[in-house]
CSV table of C-alpha atoms in Angstrom, one decimal:
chain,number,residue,atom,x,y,z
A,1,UNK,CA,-8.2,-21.7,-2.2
A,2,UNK,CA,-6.1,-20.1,-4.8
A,3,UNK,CA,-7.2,-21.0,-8.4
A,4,UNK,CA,-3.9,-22.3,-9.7
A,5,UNK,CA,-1.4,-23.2,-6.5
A,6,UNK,CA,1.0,-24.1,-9.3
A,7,UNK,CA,1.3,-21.5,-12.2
A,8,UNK,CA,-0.6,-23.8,-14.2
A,9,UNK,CA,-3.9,-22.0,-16.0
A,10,UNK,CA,-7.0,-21.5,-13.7
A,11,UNK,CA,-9.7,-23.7,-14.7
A,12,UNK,CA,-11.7,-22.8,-11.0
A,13,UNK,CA,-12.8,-19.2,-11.7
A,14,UNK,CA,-15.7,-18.6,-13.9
A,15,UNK,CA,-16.0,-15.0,-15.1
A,16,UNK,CA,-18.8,-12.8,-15.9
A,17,UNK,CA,-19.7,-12.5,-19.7
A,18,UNK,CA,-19.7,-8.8,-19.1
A,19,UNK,CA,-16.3,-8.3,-17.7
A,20,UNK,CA,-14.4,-11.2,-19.5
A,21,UNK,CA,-11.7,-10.1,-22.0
A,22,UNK,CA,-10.6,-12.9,-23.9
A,23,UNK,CA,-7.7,-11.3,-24.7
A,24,UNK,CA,-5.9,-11.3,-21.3
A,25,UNK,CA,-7.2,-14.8,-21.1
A,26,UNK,CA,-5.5,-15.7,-24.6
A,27,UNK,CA,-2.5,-13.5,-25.0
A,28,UNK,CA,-1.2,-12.8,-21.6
A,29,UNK,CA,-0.4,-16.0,-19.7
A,30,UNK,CA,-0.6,-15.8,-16.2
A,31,UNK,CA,2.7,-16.6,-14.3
A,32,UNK,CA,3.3,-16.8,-10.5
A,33,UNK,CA,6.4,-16.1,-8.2
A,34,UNK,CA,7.9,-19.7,-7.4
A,35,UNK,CA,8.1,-17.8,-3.6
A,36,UNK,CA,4.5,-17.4,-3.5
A,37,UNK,CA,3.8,-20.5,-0.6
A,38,UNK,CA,5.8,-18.8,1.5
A,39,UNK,CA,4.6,-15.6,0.7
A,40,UNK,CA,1.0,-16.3,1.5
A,41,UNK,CA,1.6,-17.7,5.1
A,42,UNK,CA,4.2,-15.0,6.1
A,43,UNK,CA,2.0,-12.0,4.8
A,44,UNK,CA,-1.0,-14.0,7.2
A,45,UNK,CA,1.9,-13.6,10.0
A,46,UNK,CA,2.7,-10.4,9.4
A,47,UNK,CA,-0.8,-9.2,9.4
A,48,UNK,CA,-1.2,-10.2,12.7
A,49,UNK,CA,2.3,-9.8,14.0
A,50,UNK,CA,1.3,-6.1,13.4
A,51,UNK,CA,-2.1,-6.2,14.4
A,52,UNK,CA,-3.3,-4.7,11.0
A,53,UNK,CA,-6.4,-7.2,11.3
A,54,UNK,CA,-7.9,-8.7,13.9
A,55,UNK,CA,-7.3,-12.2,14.2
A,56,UNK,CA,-11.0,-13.5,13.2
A,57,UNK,CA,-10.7,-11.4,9.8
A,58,UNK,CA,-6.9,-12.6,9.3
A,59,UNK,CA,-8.3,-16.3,9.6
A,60,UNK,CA,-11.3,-16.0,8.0
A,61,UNK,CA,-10.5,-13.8,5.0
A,62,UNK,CA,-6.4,-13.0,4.2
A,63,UNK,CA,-6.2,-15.7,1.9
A,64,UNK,CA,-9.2,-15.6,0.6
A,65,UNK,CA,-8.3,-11.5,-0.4
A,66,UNK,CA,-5.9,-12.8,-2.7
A,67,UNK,CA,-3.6,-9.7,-2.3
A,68,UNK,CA,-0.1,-11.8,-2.0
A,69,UNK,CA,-1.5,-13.8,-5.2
A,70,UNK,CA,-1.8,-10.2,-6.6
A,71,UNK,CA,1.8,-9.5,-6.0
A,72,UNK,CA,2.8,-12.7,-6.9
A,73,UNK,CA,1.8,-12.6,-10.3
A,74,UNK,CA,3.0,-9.1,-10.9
A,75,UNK,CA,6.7,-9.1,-9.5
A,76,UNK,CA,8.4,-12.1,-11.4
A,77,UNK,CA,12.0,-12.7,-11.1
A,78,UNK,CA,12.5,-10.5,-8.0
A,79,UNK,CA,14.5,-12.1,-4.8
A,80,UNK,CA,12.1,-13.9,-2.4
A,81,UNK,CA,13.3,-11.0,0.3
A,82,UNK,CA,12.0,-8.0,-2.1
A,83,UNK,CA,9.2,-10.4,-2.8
A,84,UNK,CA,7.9,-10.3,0.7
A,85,UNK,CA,8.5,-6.7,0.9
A,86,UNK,CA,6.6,-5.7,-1.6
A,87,UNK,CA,3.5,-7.8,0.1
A,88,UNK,CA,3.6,-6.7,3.2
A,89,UNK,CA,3.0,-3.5,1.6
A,90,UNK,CA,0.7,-4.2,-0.6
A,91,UNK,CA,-0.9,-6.1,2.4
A,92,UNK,CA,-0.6,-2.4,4.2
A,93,UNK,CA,-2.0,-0.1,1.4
A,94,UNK,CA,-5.6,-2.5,1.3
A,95,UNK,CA,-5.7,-2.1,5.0
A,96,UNK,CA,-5.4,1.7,4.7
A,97,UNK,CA,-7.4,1.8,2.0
A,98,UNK,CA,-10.1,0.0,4.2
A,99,UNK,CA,-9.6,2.4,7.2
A,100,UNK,CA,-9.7,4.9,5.2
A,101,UNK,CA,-12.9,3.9,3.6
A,102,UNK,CA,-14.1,3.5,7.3
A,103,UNK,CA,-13.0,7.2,8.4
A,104,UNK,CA,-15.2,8.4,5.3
A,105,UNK,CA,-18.7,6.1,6.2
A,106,UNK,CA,-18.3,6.5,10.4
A,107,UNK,CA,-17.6,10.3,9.8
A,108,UNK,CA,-14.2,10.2,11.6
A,109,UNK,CA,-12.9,13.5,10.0
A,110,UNK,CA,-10.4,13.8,12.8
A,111,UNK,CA,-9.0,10.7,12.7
A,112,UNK,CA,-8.3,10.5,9.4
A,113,UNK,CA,-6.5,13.7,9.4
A,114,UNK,CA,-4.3,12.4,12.7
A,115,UNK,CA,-3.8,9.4,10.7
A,116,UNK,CA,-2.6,11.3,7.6
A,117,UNK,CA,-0.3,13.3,9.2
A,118,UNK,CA,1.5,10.5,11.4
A,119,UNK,CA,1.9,8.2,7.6
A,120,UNK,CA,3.7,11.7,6.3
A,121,UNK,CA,6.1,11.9,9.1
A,122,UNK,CA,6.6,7.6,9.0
A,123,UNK,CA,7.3,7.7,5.2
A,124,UNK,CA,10.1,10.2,6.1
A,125,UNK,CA,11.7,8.9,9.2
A,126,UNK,CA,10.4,5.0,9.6
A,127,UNK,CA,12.7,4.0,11.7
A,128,UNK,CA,11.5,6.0,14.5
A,129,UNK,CA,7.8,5.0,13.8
A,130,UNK,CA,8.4,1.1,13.9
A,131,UNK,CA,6.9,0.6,17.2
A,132,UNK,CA,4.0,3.5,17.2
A,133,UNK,CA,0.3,2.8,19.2
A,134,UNK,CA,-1.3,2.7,15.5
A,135,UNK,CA,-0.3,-0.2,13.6
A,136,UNK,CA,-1.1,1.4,10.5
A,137,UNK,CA,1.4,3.7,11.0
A,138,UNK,CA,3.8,1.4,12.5
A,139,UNK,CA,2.8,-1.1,9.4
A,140,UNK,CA,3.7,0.9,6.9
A,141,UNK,CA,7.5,2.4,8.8
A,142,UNK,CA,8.2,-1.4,9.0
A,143,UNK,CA,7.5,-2.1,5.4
A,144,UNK,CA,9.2,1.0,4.1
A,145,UNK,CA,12.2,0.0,5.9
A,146,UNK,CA,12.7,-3.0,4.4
A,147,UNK,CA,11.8,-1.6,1.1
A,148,UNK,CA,14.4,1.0,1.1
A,149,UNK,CA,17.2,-1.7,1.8
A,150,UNK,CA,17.1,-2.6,-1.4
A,151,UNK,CA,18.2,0.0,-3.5
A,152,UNK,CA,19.9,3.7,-3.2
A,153,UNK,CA,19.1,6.6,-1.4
A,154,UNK,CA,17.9,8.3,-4.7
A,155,UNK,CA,15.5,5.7,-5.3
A,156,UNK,CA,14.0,5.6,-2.1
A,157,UNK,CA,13.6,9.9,-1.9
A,158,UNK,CA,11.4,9.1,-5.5
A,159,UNK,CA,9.4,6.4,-3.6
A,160,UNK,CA,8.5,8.3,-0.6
A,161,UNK,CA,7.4,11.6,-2.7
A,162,UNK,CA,5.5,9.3,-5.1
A,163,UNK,CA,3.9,8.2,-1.8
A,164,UNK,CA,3.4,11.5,-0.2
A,165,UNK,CA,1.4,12.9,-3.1
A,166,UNK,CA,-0.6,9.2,-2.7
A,167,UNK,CA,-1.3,10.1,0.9
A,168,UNK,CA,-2.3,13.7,-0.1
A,169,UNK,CA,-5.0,12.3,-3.0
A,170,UNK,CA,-6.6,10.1,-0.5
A,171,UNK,CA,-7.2,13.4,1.7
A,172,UNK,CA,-9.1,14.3,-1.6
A,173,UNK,CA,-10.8,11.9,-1.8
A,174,UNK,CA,-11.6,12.3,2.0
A,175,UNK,CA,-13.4,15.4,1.3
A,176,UNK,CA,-14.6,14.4,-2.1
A,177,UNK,CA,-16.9,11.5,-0.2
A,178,UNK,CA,-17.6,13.8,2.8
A,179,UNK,CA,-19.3,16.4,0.4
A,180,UNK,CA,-20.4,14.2,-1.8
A,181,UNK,CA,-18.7,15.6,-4.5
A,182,UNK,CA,-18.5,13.1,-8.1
A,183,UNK,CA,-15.2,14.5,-10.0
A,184,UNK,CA,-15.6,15.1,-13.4
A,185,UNK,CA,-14.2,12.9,-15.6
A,186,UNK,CA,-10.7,14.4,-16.7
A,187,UNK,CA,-10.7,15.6,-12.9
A,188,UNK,CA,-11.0,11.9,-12.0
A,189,UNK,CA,-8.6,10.0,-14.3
A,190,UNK,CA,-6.0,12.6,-12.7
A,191,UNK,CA,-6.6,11.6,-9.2
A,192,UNK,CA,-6.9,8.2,-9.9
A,193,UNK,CA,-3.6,7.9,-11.1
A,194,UNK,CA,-2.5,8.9,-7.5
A,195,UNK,CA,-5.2,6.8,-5.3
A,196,UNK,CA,-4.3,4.0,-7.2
A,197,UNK,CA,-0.7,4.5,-7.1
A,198,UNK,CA,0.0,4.0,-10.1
A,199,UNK,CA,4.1,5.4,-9.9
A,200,UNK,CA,4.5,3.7,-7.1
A,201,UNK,CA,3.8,-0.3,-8.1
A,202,UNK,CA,5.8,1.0,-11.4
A,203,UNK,CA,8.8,2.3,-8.9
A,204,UNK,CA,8.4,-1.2,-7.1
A,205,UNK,CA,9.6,-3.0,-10.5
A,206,UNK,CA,12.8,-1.8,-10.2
A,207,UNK,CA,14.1,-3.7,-6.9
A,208,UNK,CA,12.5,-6.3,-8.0
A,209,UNK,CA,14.4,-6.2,-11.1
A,210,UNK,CA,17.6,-5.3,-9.0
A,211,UNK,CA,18.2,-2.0,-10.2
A,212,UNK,CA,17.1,1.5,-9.7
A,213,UNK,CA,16.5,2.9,-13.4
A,214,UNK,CA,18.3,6.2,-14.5
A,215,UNK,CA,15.8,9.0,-14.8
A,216,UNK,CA,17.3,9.0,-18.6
A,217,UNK,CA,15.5,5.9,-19.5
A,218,UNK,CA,12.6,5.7,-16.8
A,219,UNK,CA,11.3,9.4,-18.3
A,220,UNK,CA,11.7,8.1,-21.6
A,221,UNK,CA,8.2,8.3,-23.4
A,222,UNK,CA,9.1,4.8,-24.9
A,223,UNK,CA,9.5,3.4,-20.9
A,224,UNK,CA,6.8,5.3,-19.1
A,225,UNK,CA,4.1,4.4,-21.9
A,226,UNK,CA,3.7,0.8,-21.0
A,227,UNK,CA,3.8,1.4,-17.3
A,228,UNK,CA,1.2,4.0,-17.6
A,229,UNK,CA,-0.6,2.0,-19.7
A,230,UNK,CA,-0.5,-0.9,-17.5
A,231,UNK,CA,-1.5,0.9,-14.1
A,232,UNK,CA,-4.3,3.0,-16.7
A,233,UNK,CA,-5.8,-0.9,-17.1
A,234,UNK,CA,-5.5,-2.1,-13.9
A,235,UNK,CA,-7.4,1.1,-12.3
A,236,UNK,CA,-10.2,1.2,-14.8
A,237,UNK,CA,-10.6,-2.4,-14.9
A,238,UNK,CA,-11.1,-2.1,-11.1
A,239,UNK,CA,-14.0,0.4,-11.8
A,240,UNK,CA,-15.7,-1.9,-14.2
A,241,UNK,CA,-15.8,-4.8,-11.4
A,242,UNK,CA,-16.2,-2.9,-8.7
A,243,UNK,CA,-18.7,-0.5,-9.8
A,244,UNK,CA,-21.5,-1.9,-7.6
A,245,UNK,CA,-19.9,-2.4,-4.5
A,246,UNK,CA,-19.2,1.3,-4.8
A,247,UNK,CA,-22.7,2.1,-5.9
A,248,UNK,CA,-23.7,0.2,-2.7
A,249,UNK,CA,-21.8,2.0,-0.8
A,250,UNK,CA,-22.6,5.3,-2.2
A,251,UNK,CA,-19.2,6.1,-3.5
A,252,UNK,CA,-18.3,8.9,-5.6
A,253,UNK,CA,-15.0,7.8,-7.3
A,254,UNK,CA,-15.9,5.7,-10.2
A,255,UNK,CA,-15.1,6.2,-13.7
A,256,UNK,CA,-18.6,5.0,-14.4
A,257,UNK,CA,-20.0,7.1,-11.6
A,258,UNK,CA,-18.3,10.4,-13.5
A,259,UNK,CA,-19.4,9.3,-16.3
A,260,UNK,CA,-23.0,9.1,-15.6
A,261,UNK,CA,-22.9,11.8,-13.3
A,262,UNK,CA,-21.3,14.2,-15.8
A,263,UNK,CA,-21.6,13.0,-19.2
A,264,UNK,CA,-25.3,12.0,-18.6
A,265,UNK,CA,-24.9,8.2,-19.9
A,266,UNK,CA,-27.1,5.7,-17.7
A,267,UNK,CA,-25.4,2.5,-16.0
A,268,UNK,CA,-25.0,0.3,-19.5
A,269,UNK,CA,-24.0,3.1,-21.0
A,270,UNK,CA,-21.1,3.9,-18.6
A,271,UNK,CA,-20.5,0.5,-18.3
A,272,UNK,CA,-19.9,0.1,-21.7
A,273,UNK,CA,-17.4,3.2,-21.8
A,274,UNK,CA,-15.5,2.0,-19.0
A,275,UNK,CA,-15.0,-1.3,-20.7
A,276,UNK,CA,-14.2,0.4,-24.2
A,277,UNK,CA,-11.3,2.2,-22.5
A,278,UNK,CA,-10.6,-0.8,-21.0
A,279,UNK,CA,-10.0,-2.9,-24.5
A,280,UNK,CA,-8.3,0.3,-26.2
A,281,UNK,CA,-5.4,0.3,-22.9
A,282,UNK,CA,-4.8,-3.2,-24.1
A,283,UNK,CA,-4.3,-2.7,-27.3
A,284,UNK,CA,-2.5,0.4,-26.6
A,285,UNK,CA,-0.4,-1.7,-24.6
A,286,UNK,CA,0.9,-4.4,-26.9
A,287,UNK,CA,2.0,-1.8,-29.1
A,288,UNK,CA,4.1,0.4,-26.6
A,289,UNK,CA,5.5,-3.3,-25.2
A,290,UNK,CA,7.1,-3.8,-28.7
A,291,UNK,CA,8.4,-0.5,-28.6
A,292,UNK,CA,9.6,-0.6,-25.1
A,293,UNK,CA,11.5,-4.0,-25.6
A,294,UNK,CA,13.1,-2.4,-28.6
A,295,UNK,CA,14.4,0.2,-26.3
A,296,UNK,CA,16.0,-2.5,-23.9
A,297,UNK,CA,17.9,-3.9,-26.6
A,298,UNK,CA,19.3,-0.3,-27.8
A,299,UNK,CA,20.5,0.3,-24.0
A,300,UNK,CA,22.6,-3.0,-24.6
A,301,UNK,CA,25.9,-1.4,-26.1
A,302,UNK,CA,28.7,-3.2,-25.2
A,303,UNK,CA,29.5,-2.3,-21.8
A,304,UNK,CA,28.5,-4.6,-18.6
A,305,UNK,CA,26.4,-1.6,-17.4
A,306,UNK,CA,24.4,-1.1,-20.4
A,307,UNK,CA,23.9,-5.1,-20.6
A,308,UNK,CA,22.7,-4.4,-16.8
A,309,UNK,CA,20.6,-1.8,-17.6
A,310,UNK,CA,18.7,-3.1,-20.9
A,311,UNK,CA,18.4,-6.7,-18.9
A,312,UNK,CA,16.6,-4.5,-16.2
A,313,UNK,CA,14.2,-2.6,-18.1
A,314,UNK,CA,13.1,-6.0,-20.5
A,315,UNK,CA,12.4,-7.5,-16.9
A,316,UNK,CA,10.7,-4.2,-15.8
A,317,UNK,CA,8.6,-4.2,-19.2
A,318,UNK,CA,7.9,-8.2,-18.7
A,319,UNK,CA,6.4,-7.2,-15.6
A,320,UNK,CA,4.2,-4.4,-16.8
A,321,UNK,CA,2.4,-7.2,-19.1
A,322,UNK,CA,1.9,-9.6,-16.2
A,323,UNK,CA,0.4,-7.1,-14.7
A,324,UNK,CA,-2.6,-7.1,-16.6
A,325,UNK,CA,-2.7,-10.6,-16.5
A,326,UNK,CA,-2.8,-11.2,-12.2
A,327,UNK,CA,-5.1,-8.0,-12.0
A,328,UNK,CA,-7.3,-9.7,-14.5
A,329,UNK,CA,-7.8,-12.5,-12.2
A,330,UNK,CA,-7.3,-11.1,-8.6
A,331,UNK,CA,-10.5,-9.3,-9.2
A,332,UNK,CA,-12.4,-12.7,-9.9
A,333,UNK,CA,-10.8,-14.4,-6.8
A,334,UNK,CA,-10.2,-11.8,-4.7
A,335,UNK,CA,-13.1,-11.9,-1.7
A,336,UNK,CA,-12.5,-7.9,-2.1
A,337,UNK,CA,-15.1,-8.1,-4.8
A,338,UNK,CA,-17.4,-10.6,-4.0
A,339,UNK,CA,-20.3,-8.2,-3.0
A,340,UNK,CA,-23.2,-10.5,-3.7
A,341,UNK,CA,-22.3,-12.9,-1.3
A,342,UNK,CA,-21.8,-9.8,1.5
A,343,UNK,CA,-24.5,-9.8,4.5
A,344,UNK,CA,-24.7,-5.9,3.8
A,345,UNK,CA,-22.9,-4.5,0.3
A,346,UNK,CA,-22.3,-1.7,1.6
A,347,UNK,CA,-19.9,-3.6,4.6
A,348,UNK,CA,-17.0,-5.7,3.3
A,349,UNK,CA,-16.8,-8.6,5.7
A,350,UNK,CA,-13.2,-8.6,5.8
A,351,UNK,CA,-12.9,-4.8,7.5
A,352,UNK,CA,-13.2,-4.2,11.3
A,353,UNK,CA,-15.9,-1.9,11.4
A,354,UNK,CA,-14.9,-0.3,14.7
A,355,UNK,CA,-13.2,2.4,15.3
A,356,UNK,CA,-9.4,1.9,14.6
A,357,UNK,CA,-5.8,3.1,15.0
A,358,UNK,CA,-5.3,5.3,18.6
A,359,UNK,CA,-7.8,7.6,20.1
């Protein structure tokens, strides 16, 4: 059951003293996308319509994984098509993320590099991948078509290479788990920022805003600040709660797990780091918002496109704080995270354990 079906303040979620932040809680009100019924029952459809999860898992789990409420809380004011784009993707990239995950445990070094190839070619042509055997790769050509509707060509050649070099870190981090090697921590931070995507959700704000940003204003320091800054939180905030399913499972790509690895600090310790970096990327945040908002209001100067443009980048920098916000809570409602209550830590009960995709 989602903890607030109506945009009102969640009251059903109790959080763990030692990843609470009372500041989200305070000073960043949580909002949801009036669309987000709807959205909830269509991603379930979709799911199955492209047989991204087995049936049992789709009922049993897709609502409880929280990942349209995810979306939901992070994309206000976009159309209710763009809405459902974006979380069908989303939708897709968890799924991947769990094959991939998969690939690594059940040694499936082939596969992975079949797979990696085919979601290449799909990101480039997906109109001729729609109906492919895999539905991973025919997942992610149907949601990429509808995402490139939306805005112009130039937009969707930034998407696709932000997604390339996505696809290209998760082959890192392939051979990263198969050797069992723990990045250091500057080495990590980089290719976290890929394997969590962080360009792409920040790309995604601009359809839902209705707009593809000039390169002028999205390179700006004062624009790219609080995007970074939002994805930065969003990524290492995910460490922090998911540190022990990934200890379970013996991952290697952990802030904390770099940090203990290679700075020599023990779990509380690293724990303790992770969650200091944590509060300074809010912090950091609030400040470059201010900044940022300034910005829009300069862009503003007199002509309908620059009224277009700074109404655009407010709604993209409005989005960057909710952000922090519906990542703050997806993690403490999300089943995704609820390892305690797993039959075996190391197994999330939502994957298909199998071997997946076409052999």
């Amino acid at each position: 059951m989602h903890a607030f079906p109506h945009g009102t303040t969640s009251t059903a979620v109790t959080v763990p003293p030692s990843l609470a932040l009372p500041v989200i809680e305070a000073a960043f009100p949580r909002q949801l996308h009036p669309y987000w019924p709807q959205l909830q029952e269509k991603t379930r459809l979709w799911l199955l319509e492209k047989r991204l999860m087995p049936a049992d898992k789709v009922e049993a789990h897709a609502d409880g994984l929280c990942y349209t409420d995810l979306m939901a809380g992070y994309y206000i004011g976009a159309p209710d098509d763009v809405m459902q784009a974006i979380a069908d993707y989303s939708a897709w990239f968890f799924v991947w993320d769990d094959r991939h995950d998969r690939d690594v445990v059940h040694g499936r070094a082939a596969d992975w590099r079949r797979l990696r190839s085919r979601l290449h070619t799909a990101l480039d042509s997906p109109g001729h991948h729609l109906h492919h055997p895999d539905p991973l790769v025919a997942g992610l050509a149907d949601s990429v078509v509808r995402l490139y509707a939306f805005l112009p060509g130039t937009w969707n050649a930034r998407f696709a290479r932000h997604f390339h070099a996505v696809i290209e870190a998760y082959d890192r981090e392939f051979r990263n788990r198969t050797e069992g090697h723990v990045p250091e921590v500057d080495e990590y931070l980089a290719l976290r920022r890929l394997t969590f995507a962080h360009w792409i959700w920040t790309d995604l704000l601009e359809p839902a805003a209705g707009l593809e940003i000039p390169d002028a204003v999205r390179k700006n320091p004062v624009y790219r600040r609080p995007a970074l800054l939002s994805q930065e939180f969003a990524a290492w905030y995910n460490d922090l709660c998911s540190l022990p399913k990934e200890i379970a499972g013996e991952e290697v790509h952990n802030l904390g797990i770099s940090l203990i690895t290679h700075e020599g600090l023990n779990l509380e310790e690293a724990v303790a780091e992770v969650r200091r970096r944590v509060d300074t990327c809010i912090a950091e945040f609030i400040e470059a918002e201010r900044a940022a908002l300034r910005f829009a209001d300069d862009l503003a100067d007199g002509t309908t496109r620059g009224k277009e443009l700074s109404a655009a980048v407010q709604a993209c920098v409005c989005n960057m704080r909710n952000w922090f916000s519906s990542v703050y809570w997806f993690h403490h409602e999300s089943g995704r995270y609820m390892v305690d209550s797993w039959d075996d830590r190391s197994t999330p009960p939502y994957v298909d354990n199998e071997a997946a995709g076409e052999k």
